[in-house]
Short mmCIF file of C-alpha atoms and ligand atoms in Angstrom, two decimals:
data_model
loop_
_atom_site.label_atom_id
_atom_site.label_comp_id
_atom_site.label_asym_id
_atom_site.label_seq_id
_atom_site.Cartn_x
_atom_site.Cartn_y
_atom_site.Cartn_z
CA UNK A 1 61.42 -21.27 87.07
CA UNK A 2 61.83 -18.40 84.64
CA UNK A 3 59.00 -17.81 82.20
CA UNK A 4 59.55 -19.26 78.73
CA UNK A 5 60.17 -16.66 76.04
CA UNK A 6 57.93 -17.35 73.08
CA UNK A 7 58.20 -16.37 69.43
CA UNK A 8 56.52 -13.26 68.04
CA UNK A 9 52.89 -13.74 66.97
CA UNK A 10 52.66 -14.50 63.26
CA UNK A 11 56.34 -15.51 63.04
CA UNK A 12 56.60 -19.26 62.84
CA UNK A 13 59.26 -21.84 63.52
CA UNK A 14 59.61 -24.29 60.67
CA UNK A 15 60.43 -27.58 62.37
CA UNK A 16 62.50 -30.55 61.19
CA UNK A 17 59.44 -32.67 60.42
CA UNK A 18 58.48 -30.23 57.66
CA UNK A 19 61.79 -28.74 56.51
CA UNK A 20 62.38 -31.69 54.16
CA UNK A 21 59.26 -30.60 52.24
CA UNK A 22 60.45 -27.01 52.13
CA UNK A 23 63.82 -28.16 50.82
CA UNK A 24 62.26 -30.38 48.16
CA UNK A 25 59.94 -27.58 47.00
CA UNK A 26 62.78 -25.06 46.95
CA UNK A 27 64.97 -27.43 44.95
CA UNK A 28 62.21 -28.03 42.40
CA UNK A 29 61.59 -24.29 42.02
CA UNK A 30 65.29 -23.54 41.60
CA UNK A 31 65.59 -26.25 38.96
CA UNK A 32 62.83 -24.76 36.85
CA UNK A 33 64.15 -21.18 37.22
CA UNK A 34 67.70 -22.24 36.38
CA UNK A 35 66.47 -24.13 33.33
CA UNK A 36 64.95 -20.87 31.99
CA UNK A 37 68.23 -18.99 32.53
CA UNK A 38 67.33 -17.18 35.76
CA UNK A 39 70.22 -16.45 38.15
CA UNK A 40 70.10 -16.06 41.89
CA UNK A 41 70.63 -12.66 43.52
CA UNK A 42 70.92 -12.08 47.28
CA UNK A 43 70.30 -8.70 48.85
CA UNK A 44 69.76 -7.47 52.42
CA UNK A 45 66.67 -8.08 54.51
CA UNK A 46 66.88 -4.53 55.86
CA UNK A 47 66.75 -1.49 53.60
CA UNK A 48 66.18 2.23 54.02
CA UNK A 49 62.48 2.84 54.66
CA UNK A 50 62.42 5.34 51.82
CA UNK A 51 63.06 2.56 49.28
CA UNK A 52 59.74 0.91 50.09
CA UNK A 53 57.78 4.16 50.39
CA UNK A 54 58.98 5.29 46.99
CA UNK A 55 58.44 1.97 45.22
CA UNK A 56 55.43 0.29 46.78
CA UNK A 57 53.59 3.61 47.23
CA UNK A 58 52.56 5.73 50.21
CA UNK A 59 48.87 4.82 50.09
CA UNK A 60 49.19 1.05 49.81
CA UNK A 61 48.29 -1.33 52.65
CA UNK A 62 51.92 -2.31 52.99
CA UNK A 63 53.34 1.17 53.50
CA UNK A 64 50.33 2.53 55.40
CA UNK A 65 50.12 -0.13 58.05
CA UNK A 66 52.18 -3.26 57.52
CA UNK A 67 55.86 -2.34 57.62
CA UNK A 68 58.28 -3.19 60.42
CA UNK A 69 60.07 0.12 60.61
CA UNK A 70 62.61 1.22 63.21
CA UNK A 71 65.48 3.59 63.63
CA UNK A 72 68.84 1.96 64.21
CA UNK A 73 71.54 3.18 66.58
CA UNK A 74 72.62 5.87 64.11
CA UNK A 75 69.08 7.16 63.89
CA UNK A 76 68.68 5.89 60.31
CA UNK A 77 65.13 4.99 59.34
CA UNK A 78 65.13 1.33 58.32
CA UNK A 79 62.53 -1.31 57.41
CA UNK A 80 62.45 -5.11 57.30
CA UNK A 81 61.65 -5.88 53.68
CA UNK A 82 57.90 -6.49 53.15
CA UNK A 83 58.56 -7.86 49.65
CA UNK A 84 61.52 -8.43 47.36
CA UNK A 85 60.98 -6.44 44.18
CA UNK A 86 62.11 -3.10 45.61
CA UNK A 87 65.35 -4.50 47.07
CA UNK A 88 66.07 -6.53 43.96
CA UNK A 89 65.57 -3.50 41.71
CA UNK A 90 67.74 -1.38 44.02
CA UNK A 91 70.52 -3.96 44.01
CA UNK A 92 70.40 -4.44 40.24
CA UNK A 93 70.46 -0.69 39.68
CA UNK A 94 73.19 0.07 42.22
CA UNK A 95 75.48 -2.64 40.84
CA UNK A 96 75.14 -1.72 37.19
CA UNK A 97 73.28 -4.87 36.21
CA UNK A 98 70.68 -2.93 34.24
CA UNK A 99 73.03 -2.10 31.37
CA UNK A 100 71.88 -5.36 29.90
CA UNK A 101 68.88 -7.65 30.26
CA UNK A 102 68.71 -9.65 33.47
CA UNK A 103 66.72 -12.66 34.62
CA UNK A 104 66.96 -12.89 38.41
CA UNK A 105 65.45 -14.82 41.31
CA UNK A 106 65.73 -14.72 45.10
CA UNK A 107 64.22 -16.48 48.04
CA UNK A 108 63.79 -15.59 51.68
CA UNK A 109 61.71 -14.13 54.49
CA UNK A 110 59.48 -11.08 54.12
CA UNK A 111 57.87 -9.13 56.98
CA UNK A 112 54.44 -7.52 57.18
CA UNK A 113 52.52 -6.54 60.27
CA UNK A 114 49.24 -8.17 59.23
CA UNK A 115 46.60 -9.86 61.35
CA UNK A 116 47.90 -13.43 61.61
CA UNK A 117 45.59 -16.12 60.26
CA UNK A 118 45.90 -19.22 58.12
CA UNK A 119 47.96 -18.28 55.06
CA UNK A 120 48.78 -14.82 56.41
CA UNK A 121 51.77 -14.36 58.67
CA UNK A 122 54.05 -11.58 59.87
CA UNK A 123 57.16 -13.36 58.72
CA UNK A 124 56.54 -15.38 55.57
CA UNK A 125 58.67 -16.61 52.70
CA UNK A 126 58.65 -15.84 49.03
CA UNK A 127 60.52 -16.96 46.02
CA UNK A 128 60.63 -13.93 43.78
CA UNK A 129 61.53 -13.65 40.12
CA UNK A 130 62.33 -10.46 38.18
CA UNK A 131 63.29 -9.86 34.54
CA UNK A 132 64.76 -6.47 33.68
CA UNK A 133 65.18 -4.83 30.27
CA UNK A 134 62.59 -6.87 28.37
CA UNK A 135 59.65 -4.81 27.15
CA UNK A 136 57.34 -7.74 26.38
CA UNK A 137 54.99 -9.25 25.54
CA UNK A 138 57.18 -12.30 24.82
CA UNK A 139 58.78 -12.30 28.28
CA UNK A 140 55.36 -11.75 29.89
CA UNK A 141 54.10 -14.92 28.20
CA UNK A 142 57.30 -16.85 28.94
CA UNK A 143 57.16 -15.90 32.60
CA UNK A 144 53.58 -17.10 32.93
CA UNK A 145 54.41 -20.32 31.08
CA UNK A 146 57.30 -20.78 33.50
CA UNK A 147 54.96 -20.52 36.50
CA UNK A 148 52.73 -23.15 34.87
CA UNK A 149 55.79 -25.37 34.50
CA UNK A 150 56.56 -24.92 38.21
CA UNK A 151 53.10 -26.25 39.13
CA UNK A 152 53.60 -29.13 36.71
CA UNK A 153 56.97 -29.96 38.21
CA UNK A 154 55.38 -30.01 41.68
CA UNK A 155 52.48 -32.17 40.46
CA UNK A 156 50.04 -29.42 41.40
CA UNK A 157 46.69 -29.20 39.64
CA UNK A 158 43.78 -26.93 40.31
CA UNK A 159 45.42 -23.52 40.29
CA UNK A 160 43.59 -20.97 38.20
CA UNK A 161 45.44 -18.34 36.19
CA UNK A 162 43.91 -14.86 36.24
CA UNK A 163 45.30 -12.10 34.07
CA UNK A 164 44.58 -8.46 33.42
CA UNK A 165 46.22 -5.37 32.00
CA UNK A 166 46.53 -2.19 34.05
CA UNK A 167 47.45 -0.19 30.97
CA UNK A 168 49.82 2.75 30.74
CA UNK A 169 50.08 5.31 33.54
CA UNK A 170 48.02 7.77 31.49
CA UNK A 171 45.28 5.24 30.71
CA UNK A 172 45.17 4.26 34.37
CA UNK A 173 44.84 7.90 35.49
CA UNK A 174 41.99 8.50 33.05
CA UNK A 175 40.26 5.31 34.17
CA UNK A 176 40.73 6.30 37.78
CA UNK A 177 38.50 9.30 37.24
CA UNK A 178 35.81 7.17 35.60
CA UNK A 179 36.00 4.81 38.55
CA UNK A 180 35.86 7.52 41.21
CA UNK A 181 32.77 9.00 39.51
CA UNK A 182 31.14 5.56 39.57
CA UNK A 183 31.93 4.88 43.23
CA UNK A 184 30.90 8.40 44.27
CA UNK A 185 27.50 7.72 42.77
CA UNK A 186 27.29 4.66 45.06
CA UNK A 187 29.02 6.16 48.06
CA UNK A 188 26.58 4.79 50.64
CA UNK A 189 27.27 1.23 49.43
CA UNK A 190 31.02 1.46 50.06
CA UNK A 191 32.44 -0.28 53.11
CA UNK A 192 34.76 1.58 55.47
CA UNK A 193 37.98 0.50 53.74
CA UNK A 194 36.63 1.49 50.36
CA UNK A 195 35.46 4.90 51.63
CA UNK A 196 39.02 5.51 52.77
CA UNK A 197 40.45 4.38 49.43
CA UNK A 198 37.98 6.30 47.29
CA UNK A 199 40.38 9.19 46.74
CA UNK A 200 43.72 7.71 47.79
CA UNK A 201 43.71 4.40 45.89
CA UNK A 202 40.36 3.78 44.18
CA UNK A 203 41.62 0.92 41.98
CA UNK A 204 42.33 -1.07 45.10
CA UNK A 205 38.61 -0.99 45.96
CA UNK A 206 38.11 -3.44 43.09
CA UNK A 207 40.40 -5.88 44.91
CA UNK A 208 38.25 -5.85 48.07
CA UNK A 209 37.79 -9.25 49.66
CA UNK A 210 34.57 -8.11 51.36
CA UNK A 211 31.64 -10.13 49.87
CA UNK A 212 29.36 -7.16 50.49
CA UNK A 213 31.38 -5.18 47.94
CA UNK A 214 31.20 -7.82 45.24
CA UNK A 215 28.08 -6.76 43.32
CA UNK A 216 29.16 -3.13 43.25
CA UNK A 217 32.62 -4.09 42.02
CA UNK A 218 31.29 -6.39 39.35
CA UNK A 219 29.17 -3.63 37.88
CA UNK A 220 32.04 -1.12 37.95
CA UNK A 221 33.53 0.19 34.68
CA UNK A 222 36.41 -2.04 33.59
CA UNK A 223 39.97 -0.85 33.13
CA UNK A 224 40.41 -3.31 30.29
CA UNK A 225 37.81 -1.31 28.32
CA UNK A 226 39.86 1.86 28.82
CA UNK A 227 43.28 0.59 27.76
CA UNK A 228 45.69 2.57 25.59
CA UNK A 229 46.48 1.00 22.20
CA UNK A 230 49.96 -0.19 23.08
CA UNK A 231 48.85 -1.96 26.27
CA UNK A 232 45.90 -3.49 24.41
CA UNK A 233 48.19 -4.86 21.67
CA UNK A 234 50.68 -6.23 24.16
CA UNK A 235 47.94 -7.86 26.18
CA UNK A 236 46.39 -9.44 23.08
CA UNK A 237 49.78 -10.71 21.88
CA UNK A 238 50.47 -12.27 25.27
CA UNK A 239 47.05 -13.92 25.31
CA UNK A 240 47.67 -15.32 21.83
CA UNK A 241 50.88 -16.98 22.99
CA UNK A 242 49.13 -18.43 26.06
CA UNK A 243 46.34 -19.70 23.77
CA UNK A 244 48.85 -21.23 21.35
CA UNK A 245 50.58 -22.95 24.28
CA UNK A 246 47.22 -24.35 25.40
CA UNK A 247 47.32 -22.62 28.78
CA UNK A 248 43.92 -21.82 30.27
CA UNK A 249 43.34 -18.45 31.90
CA UNK A 250 40.62 -16.09 32.96
CA UNK A 251 40.71 -12.38 32.22
CA UNK A 252 39.76 -10.82 35.54
CA UNK A 253 39.10 -7.10 35.02
CA UNK A 254 39.13 -6.54 38.79
CA UNK A 255 42.65 -7.86 39.26
CA UNK A 256 44.61 -4.74 40.25
CA UNK A 257 47.38 -5.89 42.65
CA UNK A 258 48.11 -4.04 45.86
CA UNK A 259 51.37 -2.33 44.96
CA UNK A 260 51.59 0.97 43.13
CA UNK A 261 54.42 0.14 40.78
CA UNK A 262 52.44 -2.21 38.55
CA UNK A 263 51.28 -1.31 35.02
CA UNK A 264 50.26 -3.29 31.92
CA UNK A 265 50.35 -7.08 32.46
CA UNK A 266 49.34 -8.41 35.89
CA UNK A 267 48.57 -11.99 36.85
CA UNK A 268 47.76 -14.22 39.79
CA UNK A 269 47.49 -17.94 40.33
CA UNK A 270 44.65 -18.64 42.74
CA UNK A 271 43.08 -21.66 44.38
CA UNK A 272 39.85 -22.18 46.29
CA UNK A 273 41.46 -24.89 48.42
CA UNK A 274 43.05 -22.49 50.91
CA UNK A 275 40.06 -20.53 52.13
CA UNK A 276 40.23 -16.79 51.67
CA UNK A 277 44.03 -16.59 51.32
CA UNK A 278 43.90 -18.22 47.92
CA UNK A 279 46.55 -16.32 45.95
CA UNK A 280 49.65 -18.49 45.74
CA UNK A 281 51.57 -16.53 43.12
CA UNK A 282 51.22 -12.94 42.03
CA UNK A 283 53.07 -10.64 39.71
CA UNK A 284 53.11 -8.22 36.85
CA UNK A 285 54.91 -5.60 34.86
CA UNK A 286 56.41 -2.53 36.55
CA UNK A 287 58.11 -0.51 33.83
CA UNK A 288 58.04 2.74 35.83
CA UNK A 289 59.77 1.57 39.00
CA UNK A 290 63.44 1.86 38.11
CA UNK A 291 63.05 5.46 37.00
CA UNK A 292 60.98 6.19 40.09
CA UNK A 293 63.93 4.95 42.16
CA UNK A 294 66.28 7.35 40.37
CA UNK A 295 67.66 4.98 37.76
CA UNK A 296 67.75 5.17 33.98
CA UNK A 297 64.37 3.92 32.75
CA UNK A 298 64.28 0.13 32.38
CA UNK A 299 61.34 -2.15 31.71
CA UNK A 300 60.64 -4.88 34.24
CA UNK A 301 58.30 -7.72 35.09
CA UNK A 302 58.25 -10.14 37.99
CA UNK A 303 56.26 -12.33 40.32
CA UNK A 304 56.45 -13.85 43.78
CA UNK A 305 55.24 -17.16 45.12
CA UNK A 306 54.21 -17.35 48.77
CA UNK A 307 55.95 -20.49 50.01
CA UNK A 308 53.73 -21.04 53.09
CA UNK A 309 50.65 -21.02 50.87
CA UNK A 310 52.30 -23.21 48.24
CA UNK A 311 53.28 -25.82 50.82
CA UNK A 312 49.86 -25.66 52.49
CA UNK A 313 48.26 -26.24 49.09
CA UNK A 314 50.55 -29.19 48.32
CA UNK A 315 49.58 -30.65 51.67
CA UNK A 316 45.85 -30.14 51.06
CA UNK A 317 46.14 -31.74 47.63
CA UNK A 318 48.16 -34.64 49.05
CA UNK A 319 50.97 -33.68 46.72
CA UNK A 320 53.85 -32.99 49.13
CA UNK A 321 57.06 -34.16 47.45
CA UNK A 322 58.45 -37.54 48.46
CA UNK A 323 61.24 -37.14 50.99
CA UNK A 324 64.28 -39.39 50.67
CA UNK A 325 64.50 -41.69 53.72
CA UNK A 326 67.69 -42.47 55.66
CA UNK A 327 69.67 -45.39 54.31
CA UNK A 328 71.40 -46.71 57.40
CA UNK A 329 71.06 -46.57 61.18
CA UNK A 330 74.18 -47.92 62.85
CA UNK A 331 73.74 -49.53 66.25
CA UNK A 332 76.68 -50.39 68.52
CA UNK A 333 76.91 -51.74 72.05
CA UNK A 334 80.20 -51.94 73.97
CA UNK A 335 83.10 -49.54 74.20
CA UNK A 336 85.15 -51.19 71.49
CA UNK A 337 82.17 -51.60 69.18
CA UNK A 338 81.16 -47.96 69.62
CA UNK A 339 84.55 -46.72 68.56
CA UNK A 340 84.72 -49.17 65.67
CA UNK A 341 81.21 -48.19 64.57
CA UNK A 342 82.33 -44.59 64.10
CA UNK A 343 85.34 -45.70 62.08
CA UNK A 344 83.17 -48.00 60.00
CA UNK A 345 80.70 -45.17 59.41
CA UNK A 346 83.51 -42.89 58.21
CA UNK A 347 84.75 -45.58 55.84
CA UNK A 348 81.27 -46.02 54.37
CA UNK A 349 80.91 -42.26 53.94
CA UNK A 350 84.22 -42.24 52.11
CA UNK A 351 83.13 -45.06 49.81
CA UNK A 352 79.51 -43.98 49.29
CA UNK A 353 79.37 -40.18 49.45
CA UNK A 354 75.60 -40.07 48.91
CA UNK A 355 74.83 -42.54 51.69
CA UNK A 356 72.56 -41.19 54.44
CA UNK A 357 73.80 -42.80 57.62
CA UNK A 358 73.03 -42.12 61.27
CA UNK A 359 75.52 -43.56 63.77
CA UNK A 360 73.66 -44.02 67.05
CA UNK A 361 75.88 -42.14 69.57
CA UNK A 362 75.00 -41.90 73.24
CA UNK A 363 75.10 -45.57 74.22
CA UNK A 364 72.17 -47.56 75.64
CA UNK A 365 70.95 -51.12 75.25
CA UNK A 366 70.41 -52.84 71.90
CA UNK A 367 66.69 -52.66 72.56
CA UNK A 368 66.68 -48.90 72.95
CA UNK A 369 68.96 -48.40 69.98
CA UNK A 370 66.73 -50.61 67.83
CA UNK A 371 63.77 -48.43 68.73
CA UNK A 372 65.65 -45.41 67.46
CA UNK A 373 66.63 -47.28 64.31
CA UNK A 374 62.98 -48.09 63.69
CA UNK A 375 61.89 -44.51 64.18
CA UNK A 376 64.61 -43.18 61.86
CA UNK A 377 62.91 -44.84 58.89
CA UNK A 378 66.27 -46.18 57.69
CA UNK A 379 66.27 -48.95 55.14
CA UNK A 380 68.93 -50.95 56.98
CA UNK A 381 70.03 -51.27 60.58
CA UNK A 382 73.69 -52.22 60.97
CA UNK A 383 74.51 -53.93 64.24
CA UNK A 384 77.91 -54.00 65.84
CA UNK A 385 78.68 -55.74 69.16
CA UNK A 386 82.03 -56.87 70.55
CA UNK A 387 81.57 -60.30 68.87
CA UNK A 388 81.13 -58.69 65.45
CA UNK A 389 84.17 -56.50 66.08
CA UNK A 390 86.37 -59.46 66.88
CA UNK A 391 85.28 -61.08 63.58
CA UNK A 392 85.39 -57.81 61.60
CA UNK A 393 81.79 -58.44 60.59
CA UNK A 394 78.56 -56.52 60.91
CA UNK A 395 74.94 -57.74 61.03
CA UNK A 396 72.79 -56.06 58.41
CA UNK A 397 69.05 -56.03 59.03
CA UNK A 398 66.80 -55.10 56.13
CA UNK A 399 64.01 -53.26 57.91
CA UNK A 400 61.29 -53.92 55.35
CA UNK A 401 61.64 -57.71 55.55
CA UNK A 402 63.28 -58.23 58.94
CA UNK A 403 65.93 -60.38 57.25
CA UNK A 404 69.36 -60.29 58.82
CA UNK A 405 72.72 -61.19 57.29
CA UNK A 406 76.35 -61.09 58.39
CA UNK A 407 78.60 -59.07 56.12
CA UNK A 408 82.36 -58.55 56.33
CA UNK A 409 83.46 -54.92 56.84
CA UNK A 410 85.35 -54.94 53.59
CA UNK A 411 82.25 -56.08 51.68
CA UNK A 412 79.80 -53.69 53.30
CA UNK A 413 79.86 -50.82 50.79
CA UNK A 414 79.46 -53.29 47.98
CA UNK A 415 76.58 -55.01 49.74
CA UNK A 416 74.68 -51.77 50.35
CA UNK A 417 75.23 -50.64 46.77
CA UNK A 418 73.95 -53.90 45.31
CA UNK A 419 70.93 -54.26 47.54
CA UNK A 420 69.53 -50.72 47.21
P1 ATP B 501 47.16 -10.52 49.53
O1 ATP B 501 46.15 -9.91 48.61
O2 ATP B 501 46.93 -11.99 49.80
O3 ATP B 501 47.40 -9.71 50.76
P2 ATP B 501 49.43 -9.25 48.36
O4 ATP B 501 48.93 -8.59 47.15
O5 ATP B 501 49.67 -8.46 49.59
O6 ATP B 501 48.51 -10.51 48.72
P3 ATP B 501 52.03 -9.82 47.22
O7 ATP B 501 52.71 -8.69 47.86
O8 ATP B 501 51.75 -9.79 45.79
O9 ATP B 501 50.69 -10.14 48.04
O10 ATP B 501 52.82 -11.17 47.60
C1 ATP B 501 52.92 -12.27 46.72
C2 ATP B 501 52.50 -13.55 47.41
O11 ATP B 501 53.10 -13.66 48.69
C3 ATP B 501 51.02 -13.63 47.72
O12 ATP B 501 50.30 -14.06 46.62
C4 ATP B 501 51.00 -14.65 48.82
O13 ATP B 501 51.12 -15.96 48.30
C5 ATP B 501 52.24 -14.32 49.59
N1 ATP B 501 51.94 -13.46 50.75
C6 ATP B 501 51.71 -12.12 50.78
N2 ATP B 501 51.51 -11.69 52.04
C7 ATP B 501 51.60 -12.79 52.84
C8 ATP B 501 51.50 -13.01 54.26
N3 ATP B 501 51.28 -12.02 55.11
N4 ATP B 501 51.66 -14.28 54.73
C9 ATP B 501 51.91 -15.30 53.87
N5 ATP B 501 52.02 -15.15 52.54
C10 ATP B 501 51.87 -13.92 52.03
MG1 MG B 502 48.57 -8.10 51.35
#
């Protein structure tokens, strides 16, 4: 026998026993986004590699070591998108959407060559949200309130909101020098990753997940103490709105985000229920990106939710959304009855468009078909044998009680409607 071909490590199949949860979560998210006036945008999974290098930044983890990059048959250098902001900004810019304000969302797979572990995969899914042309801080506050509403809609408690401001580009550059001086004075305490980042991306050292780095990072000078006036005012105004709305948050001066395009407001929603991959939602302002990509300067803010982590958290918290069961499993034995069962099923579908009905198909004894009916979780089993066909009747078994009744074909839709 030929060897079975398996999937790529870190790229998961999402099987039918869990897709109903994904669908329910996606529907809830879309409802909230739509209710705030966000519109869906779809853009390609593959883009020119240059797009990601120029936006995310050459010395970030993503561009340095996580991208799936290849040259296609024309020799063009292409990359599977590691995140959505760059593609969304490119699409908005290219299609002239940035002449006015835009509230956009998208959903789909992202690809990063990371070490696979719980909550960290090589193909994972995000729902991403971007608002263009709003300079804040009102939209910053609204966006964070919207994420809080998403958790509420999903019945999810226990996520902690962390916020910070990365300031203007100038303030960040000045702070960078302060930080490098500090870390240079403690060079022997830096781990290997941090040594490497000391001159390429020192802010990212603050984001280290290595416990050995914690004390050093906590004592480091704080960016929030080096903010420019405008960033400070915007941050304070946003905090005031969050306070007035009664939303709890923690100002985390070490929250820096891993992508270069962020400035001013950044935020994350984190949980300690998922081990070390505890960030479920992350985002921030990136006013410099559009210009960096060659467009006319436009302010922007966005966030992304990692769907694998969100669903894992819902599962841990026993808060997975209820999944609608099947209504009817239709059992038929005999040639005549089988054909009639399909016609009856079509008639019911015509009369009750929302009805969820499985017609058995594939024959077999009543006993075997009943087993399937049981397993389907349907509320009713409808039974059709040649006797029922000759009388134009069907036996209706209510699975919860085991009660069985005979109902005329013509009355069936009515019966199901009234006994729901
Ligand atoms: P992390 O610090 O966890 O690596 P990040 O800063 O790389 O996160 P973002 O690029 O901001 O993550 O992505 C937003 C969200 O997408 C994350 O908060 C997380 O929920 C999810 N995410 C990121 N990378 C992965 C991955 N490899 N597998 C699963 N989910 C991921
Ligand atoms: Mg990462």
